[in-house]
Structures are given as C-alpha cells and as structure tokens.
mmCIF file of C-alpha atoms in Angstrom:
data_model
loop_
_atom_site.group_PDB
_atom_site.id
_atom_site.type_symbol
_atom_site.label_atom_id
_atom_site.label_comp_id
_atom_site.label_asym_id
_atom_site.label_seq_id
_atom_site.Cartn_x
_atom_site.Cartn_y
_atom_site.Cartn_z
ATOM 1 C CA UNK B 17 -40.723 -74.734 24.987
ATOM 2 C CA UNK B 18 -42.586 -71.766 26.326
ATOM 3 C CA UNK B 19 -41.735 -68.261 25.286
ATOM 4 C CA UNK B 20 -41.468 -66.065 27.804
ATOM 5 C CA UNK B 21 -43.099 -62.557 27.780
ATOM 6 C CA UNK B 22 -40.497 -60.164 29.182
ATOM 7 C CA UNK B 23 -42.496 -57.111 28.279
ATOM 8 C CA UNK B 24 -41.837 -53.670 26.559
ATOM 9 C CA UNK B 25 -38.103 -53.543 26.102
ATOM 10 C CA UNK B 26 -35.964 -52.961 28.812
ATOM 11 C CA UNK B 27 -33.699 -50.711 26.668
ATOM 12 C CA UNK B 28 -36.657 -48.665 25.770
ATOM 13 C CA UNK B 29 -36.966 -46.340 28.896
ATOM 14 C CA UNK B 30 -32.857 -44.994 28.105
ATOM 15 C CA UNK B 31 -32.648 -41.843 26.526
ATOM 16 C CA UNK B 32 -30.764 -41.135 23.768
ATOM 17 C CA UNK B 33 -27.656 -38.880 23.616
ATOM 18 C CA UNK B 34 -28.838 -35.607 21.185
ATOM 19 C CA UNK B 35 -25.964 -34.332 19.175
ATOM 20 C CA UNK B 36 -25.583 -30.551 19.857
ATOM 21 C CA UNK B 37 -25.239 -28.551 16.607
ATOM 22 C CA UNK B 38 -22.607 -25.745 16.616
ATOM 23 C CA UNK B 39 -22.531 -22.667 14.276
ATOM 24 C CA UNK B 40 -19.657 -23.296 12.140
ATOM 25 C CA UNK B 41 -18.004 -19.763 12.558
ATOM 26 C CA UNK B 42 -14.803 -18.734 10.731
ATOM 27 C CA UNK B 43 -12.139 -19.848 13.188
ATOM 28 C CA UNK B 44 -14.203 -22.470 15.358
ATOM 29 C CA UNK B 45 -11.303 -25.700 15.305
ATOM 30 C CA UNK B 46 -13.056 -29.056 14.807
ATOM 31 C CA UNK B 47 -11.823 -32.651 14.425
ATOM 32 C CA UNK B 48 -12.599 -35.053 11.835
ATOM 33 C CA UNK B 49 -12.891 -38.304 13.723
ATOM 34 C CA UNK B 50 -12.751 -40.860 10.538
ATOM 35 C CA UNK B 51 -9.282 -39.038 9.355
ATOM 36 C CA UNK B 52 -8.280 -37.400 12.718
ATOM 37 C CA UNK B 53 -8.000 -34.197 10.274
ATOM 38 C CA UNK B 54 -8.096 -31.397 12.922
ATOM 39 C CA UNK B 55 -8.208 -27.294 11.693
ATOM 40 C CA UNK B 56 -10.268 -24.510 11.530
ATOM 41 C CA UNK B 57 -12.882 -23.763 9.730
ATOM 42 C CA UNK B 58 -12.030 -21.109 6.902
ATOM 43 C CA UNK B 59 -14.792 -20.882 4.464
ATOM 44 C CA UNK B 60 -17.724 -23.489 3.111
ATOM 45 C CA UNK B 61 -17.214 -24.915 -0.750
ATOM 46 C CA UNK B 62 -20.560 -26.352 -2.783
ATOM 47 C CA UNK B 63 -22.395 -26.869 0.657
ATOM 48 C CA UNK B 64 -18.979 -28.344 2.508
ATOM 49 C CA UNK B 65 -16.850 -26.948 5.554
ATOM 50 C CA UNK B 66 -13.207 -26.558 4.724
ATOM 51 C CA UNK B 67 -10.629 -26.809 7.576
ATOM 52 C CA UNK B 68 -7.148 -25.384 7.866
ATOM 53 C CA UNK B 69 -5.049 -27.396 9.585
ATOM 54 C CA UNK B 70 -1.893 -25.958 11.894
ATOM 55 C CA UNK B 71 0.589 -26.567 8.563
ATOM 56 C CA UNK B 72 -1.542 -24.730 6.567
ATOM 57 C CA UNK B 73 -3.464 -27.533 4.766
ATOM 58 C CA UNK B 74 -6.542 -27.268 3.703
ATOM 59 C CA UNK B 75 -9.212 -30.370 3.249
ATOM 60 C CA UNK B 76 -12.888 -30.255 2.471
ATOM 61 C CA UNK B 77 -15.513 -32.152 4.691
ATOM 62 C CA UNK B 78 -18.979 -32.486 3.830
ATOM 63 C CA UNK B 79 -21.110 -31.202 7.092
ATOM 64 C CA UNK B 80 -23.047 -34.661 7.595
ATOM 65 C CA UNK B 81 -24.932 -35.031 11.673
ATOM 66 C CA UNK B 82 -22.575 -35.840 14.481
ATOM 67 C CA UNK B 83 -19.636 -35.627 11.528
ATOM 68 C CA UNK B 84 -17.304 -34.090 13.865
ATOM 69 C CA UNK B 85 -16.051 -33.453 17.475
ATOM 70 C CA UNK B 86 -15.359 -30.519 19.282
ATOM 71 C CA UNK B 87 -13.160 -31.050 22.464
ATOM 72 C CA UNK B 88 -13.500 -34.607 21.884
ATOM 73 C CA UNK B 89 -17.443 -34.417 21.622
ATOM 74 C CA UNK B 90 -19.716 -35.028 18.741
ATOM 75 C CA UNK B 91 -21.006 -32.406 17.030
ATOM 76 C CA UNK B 92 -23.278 -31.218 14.143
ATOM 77 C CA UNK B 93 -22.085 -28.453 12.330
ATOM 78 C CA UNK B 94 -24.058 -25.996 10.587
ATOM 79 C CA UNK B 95 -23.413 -23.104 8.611
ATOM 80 C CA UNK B 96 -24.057 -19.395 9.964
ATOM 81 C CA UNK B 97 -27.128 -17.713 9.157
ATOM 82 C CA UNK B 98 -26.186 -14.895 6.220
ATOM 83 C CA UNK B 99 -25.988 -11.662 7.014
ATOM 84 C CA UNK B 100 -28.310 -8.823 6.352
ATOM 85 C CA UNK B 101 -26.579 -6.497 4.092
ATOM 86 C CA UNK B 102 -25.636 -3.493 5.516
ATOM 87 C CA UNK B 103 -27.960 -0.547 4.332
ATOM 88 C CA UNK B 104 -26.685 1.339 1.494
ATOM 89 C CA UNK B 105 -25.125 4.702 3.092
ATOM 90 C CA UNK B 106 -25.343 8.232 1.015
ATOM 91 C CA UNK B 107 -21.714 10.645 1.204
ATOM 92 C CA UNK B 108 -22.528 12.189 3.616
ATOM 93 C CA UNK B 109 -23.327 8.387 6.194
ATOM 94 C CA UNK B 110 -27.020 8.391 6.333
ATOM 95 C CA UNK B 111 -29.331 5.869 4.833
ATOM 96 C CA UNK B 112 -29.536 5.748 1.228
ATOM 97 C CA UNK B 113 -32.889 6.282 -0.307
ATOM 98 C CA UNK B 114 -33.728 4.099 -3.190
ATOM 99 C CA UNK B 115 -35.683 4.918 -5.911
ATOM 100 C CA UNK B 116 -35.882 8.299 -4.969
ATOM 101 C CA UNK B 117 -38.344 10.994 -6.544
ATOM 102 C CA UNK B 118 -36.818 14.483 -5.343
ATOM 103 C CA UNK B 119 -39.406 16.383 -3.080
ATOM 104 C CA UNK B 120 -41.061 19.627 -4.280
ATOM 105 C CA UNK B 121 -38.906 22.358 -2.860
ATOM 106 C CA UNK B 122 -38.997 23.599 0.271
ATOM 107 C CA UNK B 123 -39.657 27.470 0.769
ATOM 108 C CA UNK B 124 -36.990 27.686 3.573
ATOM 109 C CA UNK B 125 -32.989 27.404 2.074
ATOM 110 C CA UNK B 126 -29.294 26.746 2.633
ATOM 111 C CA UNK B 127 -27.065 29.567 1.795
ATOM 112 C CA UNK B 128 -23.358 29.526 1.424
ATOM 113 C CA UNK B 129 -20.720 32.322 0.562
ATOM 114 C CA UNK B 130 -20.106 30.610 -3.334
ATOM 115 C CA UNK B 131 -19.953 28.301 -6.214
ATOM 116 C CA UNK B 132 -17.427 26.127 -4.874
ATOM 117 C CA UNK B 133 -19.048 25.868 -1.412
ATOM 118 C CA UNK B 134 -22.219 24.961 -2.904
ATOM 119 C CA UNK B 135 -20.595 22.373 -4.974
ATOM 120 C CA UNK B 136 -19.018 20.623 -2.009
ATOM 121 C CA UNK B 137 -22.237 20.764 -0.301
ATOM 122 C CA UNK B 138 -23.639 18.626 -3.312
ATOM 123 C CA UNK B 139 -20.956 17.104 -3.348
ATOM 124 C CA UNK B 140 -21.258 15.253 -0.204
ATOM 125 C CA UNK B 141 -24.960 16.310 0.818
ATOM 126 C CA UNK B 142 -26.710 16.417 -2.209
ATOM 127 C CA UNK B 143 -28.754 12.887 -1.772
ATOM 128 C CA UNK B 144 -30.292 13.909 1.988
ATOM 129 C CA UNK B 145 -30.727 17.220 0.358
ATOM 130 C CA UNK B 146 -32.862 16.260 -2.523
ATOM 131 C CA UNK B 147 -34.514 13.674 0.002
ATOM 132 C CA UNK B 148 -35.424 16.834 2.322
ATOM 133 C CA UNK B 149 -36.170 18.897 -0.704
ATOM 134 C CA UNK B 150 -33.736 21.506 0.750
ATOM 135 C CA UNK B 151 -32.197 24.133 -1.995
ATOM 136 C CA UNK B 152 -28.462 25.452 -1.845
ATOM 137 C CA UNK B 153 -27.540 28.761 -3.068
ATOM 138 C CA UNK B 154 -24.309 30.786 -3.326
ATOM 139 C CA UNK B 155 -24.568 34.059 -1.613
ATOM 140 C CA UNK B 156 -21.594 35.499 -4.087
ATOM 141 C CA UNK B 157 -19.923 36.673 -0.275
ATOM 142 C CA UNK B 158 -21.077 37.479 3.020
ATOM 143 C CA UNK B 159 -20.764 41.506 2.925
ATOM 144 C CA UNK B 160 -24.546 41.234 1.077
ATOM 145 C CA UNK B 161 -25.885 39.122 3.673
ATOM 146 C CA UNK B 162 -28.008 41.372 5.588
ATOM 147 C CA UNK B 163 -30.066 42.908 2.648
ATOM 148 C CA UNK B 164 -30.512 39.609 1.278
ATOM 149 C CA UNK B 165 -31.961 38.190 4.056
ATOM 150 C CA UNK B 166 -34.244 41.276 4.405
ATOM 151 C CA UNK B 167 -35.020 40.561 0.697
ATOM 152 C CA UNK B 168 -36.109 36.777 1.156
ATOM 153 C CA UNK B 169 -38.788 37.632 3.744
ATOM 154 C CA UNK B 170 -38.140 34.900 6.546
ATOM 155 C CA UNK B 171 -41.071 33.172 9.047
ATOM 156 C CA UNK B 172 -42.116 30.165 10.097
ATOM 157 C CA UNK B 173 -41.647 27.432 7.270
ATOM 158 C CA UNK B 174 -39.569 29.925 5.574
ATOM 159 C CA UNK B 175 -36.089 29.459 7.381
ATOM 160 C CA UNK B 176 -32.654 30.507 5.908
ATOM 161 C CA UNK B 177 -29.269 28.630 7.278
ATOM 162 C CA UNK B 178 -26.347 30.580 6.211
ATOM 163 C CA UNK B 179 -22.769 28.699 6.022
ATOM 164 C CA UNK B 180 -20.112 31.080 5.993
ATOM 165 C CA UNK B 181 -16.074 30.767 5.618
ATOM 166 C CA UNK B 182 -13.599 32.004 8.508
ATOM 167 C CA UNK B 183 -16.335 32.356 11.236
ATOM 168 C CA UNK B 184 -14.325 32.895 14.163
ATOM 169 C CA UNK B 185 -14.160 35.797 17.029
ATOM 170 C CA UNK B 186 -13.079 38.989 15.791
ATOM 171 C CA UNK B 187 -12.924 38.505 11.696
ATOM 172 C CA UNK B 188 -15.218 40.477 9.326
ATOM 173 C CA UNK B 189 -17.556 37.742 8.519
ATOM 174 C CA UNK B 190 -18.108 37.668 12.718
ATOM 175 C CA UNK B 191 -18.727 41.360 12.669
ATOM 176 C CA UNK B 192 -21.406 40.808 9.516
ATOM 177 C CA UNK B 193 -22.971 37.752 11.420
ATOM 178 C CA UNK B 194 -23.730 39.318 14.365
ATOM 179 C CA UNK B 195 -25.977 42.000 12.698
ATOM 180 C CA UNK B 196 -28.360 39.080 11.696
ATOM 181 C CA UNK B 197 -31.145 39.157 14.807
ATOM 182 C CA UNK B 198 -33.903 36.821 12.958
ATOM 183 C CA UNK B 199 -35.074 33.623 14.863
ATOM 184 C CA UNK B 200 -35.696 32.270 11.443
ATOM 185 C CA UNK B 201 -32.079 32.274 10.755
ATOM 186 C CA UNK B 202 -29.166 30.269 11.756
ATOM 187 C CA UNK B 203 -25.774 31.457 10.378
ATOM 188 C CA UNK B 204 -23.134 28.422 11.101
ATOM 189 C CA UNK B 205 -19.661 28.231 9.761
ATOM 190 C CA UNK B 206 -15.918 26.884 9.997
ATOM 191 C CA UNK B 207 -12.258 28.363 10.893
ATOM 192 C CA UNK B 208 -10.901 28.110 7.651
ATOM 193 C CA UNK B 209 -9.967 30.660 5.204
ATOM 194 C CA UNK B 210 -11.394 29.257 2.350
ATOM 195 C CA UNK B 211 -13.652 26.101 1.844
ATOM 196 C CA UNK B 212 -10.841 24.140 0.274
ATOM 197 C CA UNK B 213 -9.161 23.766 3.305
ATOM 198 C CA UNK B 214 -12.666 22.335 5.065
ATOM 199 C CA UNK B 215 -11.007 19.424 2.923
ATOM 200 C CA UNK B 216 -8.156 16.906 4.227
ATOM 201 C CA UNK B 217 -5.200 17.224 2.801
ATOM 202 C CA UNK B 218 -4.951 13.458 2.217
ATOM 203 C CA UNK B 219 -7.830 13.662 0.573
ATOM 204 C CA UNK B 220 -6.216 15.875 -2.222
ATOM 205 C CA UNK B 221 -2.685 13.986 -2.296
ATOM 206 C CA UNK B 222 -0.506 16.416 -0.075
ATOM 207 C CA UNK B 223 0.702 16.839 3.203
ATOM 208 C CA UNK B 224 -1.084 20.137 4.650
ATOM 209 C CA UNK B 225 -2.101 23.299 3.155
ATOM 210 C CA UNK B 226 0.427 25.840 2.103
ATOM 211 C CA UNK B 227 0.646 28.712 4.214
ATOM 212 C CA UNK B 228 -0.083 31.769 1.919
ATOM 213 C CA UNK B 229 1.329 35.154 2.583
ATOM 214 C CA UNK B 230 -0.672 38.045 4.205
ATOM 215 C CA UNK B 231 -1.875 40.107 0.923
ATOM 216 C CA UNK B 232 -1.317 37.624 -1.503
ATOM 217 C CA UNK B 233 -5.044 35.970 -2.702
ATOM 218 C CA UNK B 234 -5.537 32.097 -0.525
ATOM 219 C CA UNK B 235 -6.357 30.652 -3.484
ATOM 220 C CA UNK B 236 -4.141 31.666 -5.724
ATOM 221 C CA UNK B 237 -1.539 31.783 -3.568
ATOM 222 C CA UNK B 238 -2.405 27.928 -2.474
ATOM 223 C CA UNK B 239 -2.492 26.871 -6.724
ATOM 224 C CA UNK B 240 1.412 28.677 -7.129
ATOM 225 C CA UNK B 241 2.597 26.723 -4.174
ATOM 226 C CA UNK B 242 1.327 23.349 -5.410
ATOM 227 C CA UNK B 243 1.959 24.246 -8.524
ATOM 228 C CA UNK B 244 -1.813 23.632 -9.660
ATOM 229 C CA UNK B 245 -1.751 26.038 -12.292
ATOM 230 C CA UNK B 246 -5.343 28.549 -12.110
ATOM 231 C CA UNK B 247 -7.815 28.410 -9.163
ATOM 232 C CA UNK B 248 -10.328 27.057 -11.383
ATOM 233 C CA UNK B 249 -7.567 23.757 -12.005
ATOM 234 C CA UNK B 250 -6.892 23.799 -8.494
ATOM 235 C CA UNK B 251 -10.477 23.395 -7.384
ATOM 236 C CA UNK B 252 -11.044 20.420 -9.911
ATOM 237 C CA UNK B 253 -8.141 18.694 -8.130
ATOM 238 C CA UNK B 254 -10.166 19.197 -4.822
ATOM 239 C CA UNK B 255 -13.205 18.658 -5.279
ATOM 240 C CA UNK B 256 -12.118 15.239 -7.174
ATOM 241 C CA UNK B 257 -10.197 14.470 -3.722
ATOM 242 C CA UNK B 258 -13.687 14.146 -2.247
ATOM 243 C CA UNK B 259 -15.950 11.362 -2.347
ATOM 244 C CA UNK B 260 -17.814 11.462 1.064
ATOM 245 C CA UNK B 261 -17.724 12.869 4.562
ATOM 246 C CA UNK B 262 -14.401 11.391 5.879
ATOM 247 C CA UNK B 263 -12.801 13.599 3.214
ATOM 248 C CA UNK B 264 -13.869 16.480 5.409
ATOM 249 C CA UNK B 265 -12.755 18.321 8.045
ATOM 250 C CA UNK B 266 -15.471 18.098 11.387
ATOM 251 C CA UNK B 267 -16.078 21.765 11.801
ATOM 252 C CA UNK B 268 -17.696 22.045 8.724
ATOM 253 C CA UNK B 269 -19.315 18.383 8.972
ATOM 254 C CA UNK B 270 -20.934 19.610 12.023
ATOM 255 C CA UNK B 271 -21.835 22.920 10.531
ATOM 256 C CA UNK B 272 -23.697 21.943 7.727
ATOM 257 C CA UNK B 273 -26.019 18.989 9.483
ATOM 258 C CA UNK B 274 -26.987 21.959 11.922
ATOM 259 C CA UNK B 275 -28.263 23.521 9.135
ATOM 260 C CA UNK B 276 -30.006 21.166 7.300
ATOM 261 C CA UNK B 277 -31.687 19.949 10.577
ATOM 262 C CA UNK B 278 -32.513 23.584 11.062
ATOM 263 C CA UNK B 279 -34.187 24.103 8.028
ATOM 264 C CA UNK B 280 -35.720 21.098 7.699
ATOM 265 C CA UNK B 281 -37.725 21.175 11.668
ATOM 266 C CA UNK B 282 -40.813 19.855 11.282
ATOM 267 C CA UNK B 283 -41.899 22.069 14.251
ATOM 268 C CA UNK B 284 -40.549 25.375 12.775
#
C-alpha cells in the first residue's frame, strides 16, 4: 500500500499560546491550579513564592513556568527586581559622602553667638560641613559683632555667615544686625531666645518649653523648671535629644543651609 505524502504538518502553521510572566509583587493573589491553593503572595523562601491564603495559611510553591493562574489564566511568576538601596543620608538629609578626606579649609566662615550653637551645628551639619570645608566658630555674643567682622577682613572668597539667636524686629540683636552693611556678609537667624529651644521638645522628652520669667536667666530658669540641675546638665540632655534635622525646629533649619550655601558660592 502506497504512503501518501501529506506534506509539512498541518498543525505546524498554529501558533503557540506564550505564557505571560507577572512580577510577583507583595500582595498580587494567584492560584495554584494542581492544589486549587489560592492567596497572596507574602514573601519568597530558598527561591519559592509563599501565598497567604484568606484564613491566614500560609503554603510554599516553587515558581516553575505557567505554575499558576491569575484570573483563571496561566501565568509565570517571577520575582521583583531588588531594589537599589537608598543612598546613605548625613543628619542633616543630604547625601552621605563615603570615604571622606575633609577639604583644606575654606578662608570664608560660619559664625554663631556660642559653644552650644556651634555644637548643634556639628551636631547635625558637621558631615556637609567638613565635605564643603566650611569652619564654625562661636562669636562669644553678638554685641562684638561689628569689630569682629571689621577684624576678619571680608571680600570675595572670604565670606562670613553669621547665625544669631532671637533675630526678630525690634530686639537688640536686630538693632546690632542692621549695622552690618558688607555684601560679603549674610547675618541669618531664628525667633528663639536661646538655641535650645531651636530644638523640639519631643526631641528632649517634654511637652514644650517652660516659660521663664522676665529677669530671671532662660537657661537657668528652663534647668529649675525641669528640674535638670546646672545649664551645663541641661544642655547634655539636649543636645543628646538630637540626632538629625527632624529634631529641629524649621527656622533655624532654613537659617543655617542659607548660610552654608552662602559661604560656600562657587561664584562669590
């Protein structure tokens, strides 16, 4: 009996149905069709998907092709690309610098009225300052302001910002502020009485600063009504409070990055 030729096969021309793959994100709900297991996925387990069912059961499925069905169709799962870590941030939110070498010096500088401002500064500042090579100095109070400045000899390249306590209309550290006519100086500051209370009170474990009596010393007066013994205990308790710039209040957030962006102009 004769064969006879029929040709290429006639099944050959059909295509065949491709099996979408789906990104296996936390919360997609897929079906197992061998088990009928139906959940979400929760996490992945030595290169397996593991679904949570709506009882709260969990089962572990290796992710083989077409291995499950989404809305009744067959899938291919596959797991989510990883994530790029996040860049390391500094205190104060920018980028953290690795392996950093501090820069020589700048000639220009960041003054403030005193130790404890200065160590909040650093505090918070200290890695974008070192990156800038920006110095911070206390000024030991704002009355000597004006002869300082006259002192460092200011100019292009050499720029002084000045952050001062209490800067608002019509206190003495205004008055002393306005004197200063020098385009090579920027004098910011914040309402508060005292830098301790550029700090949120959260951050420190109480409610909201004491209100101290007219004639009575701020800080002082702030230590006998928390009962933080000396100034020098109090600030300890502060400046431990503060670990980066949400612990802060925005006035003086603001008032120090206009400084150190004023200082550190490439065009000045």
């Amino acid at each position: 009996m004769r064969s006879h030729d029929y040709g290429r096969d006639v099944l050959s021309g059909r295509k065949r149905r491709t099996v979408p793959e789906v990104v296996a994100e936390v919360g997609l709900v897929v079906e197992d069709p061998a088990s009928g297991f139906c959940g979400a996925v929760v996490r992945f387990e030595h290169g397996q998907v593991v679904l949570e069912d709506r009882h709260g059961r969990h089962r572990l499925f290796p992710l083989r092709p077409a291995g499950f069905l989404v809305d009744g169709r067959p899938v291919t799962l596959v797991r989510p690309a990883p994530k790029a870590a996040a860049p390391a941030r500094s205190a104060s939110g920018s980028v953290r610098v690795e392996g950093l070498r501090a820069r020589t010096a700048r000639d220009s500088r960041i003054w403030v009225e005193g130790r404890h401002d200065a160590e909040l500064v650093e505090r918070v500042w200290g890695h974008d300052l070192r990156v800038e090579g920006v110095v911070v100095e206390p000024l030991d109070g704002v009355d000597v302001l004006a002869d300082r400045v006259a002192d460092f000899g200011t100019g292009p390249g050499r720029r002084l910002g000045v952050l001062v306590d209490h800067l608002v209309a019509g206190s003495k550290e205004s008055r002393l502020v306005s004197a200063i006519r020098d385009e090579h100086v920027l004098v910011t500051g914040h309402p508060y009485v005292d830098v301790w209370q550029a700090v949120k009170p959260s951050s420190v474990g109480i409610a909201a600063w004491p209100r101290v009596p007219r004639g009575v010393p701020w800080k002082e007066g702030v230590c006998a009504a928390l009962g933080w013994g000396e100034p020098h205990e109090g600030w300890r308790r502060v400046l431990a409070g503060v670990s980066g710039f949400r612990d802060l209040e925005t006035p003086l957030l603001g008032a120090v990055e206009r400084l150190i962006d004023f200082v550190t102009d490439p065009g000045a």
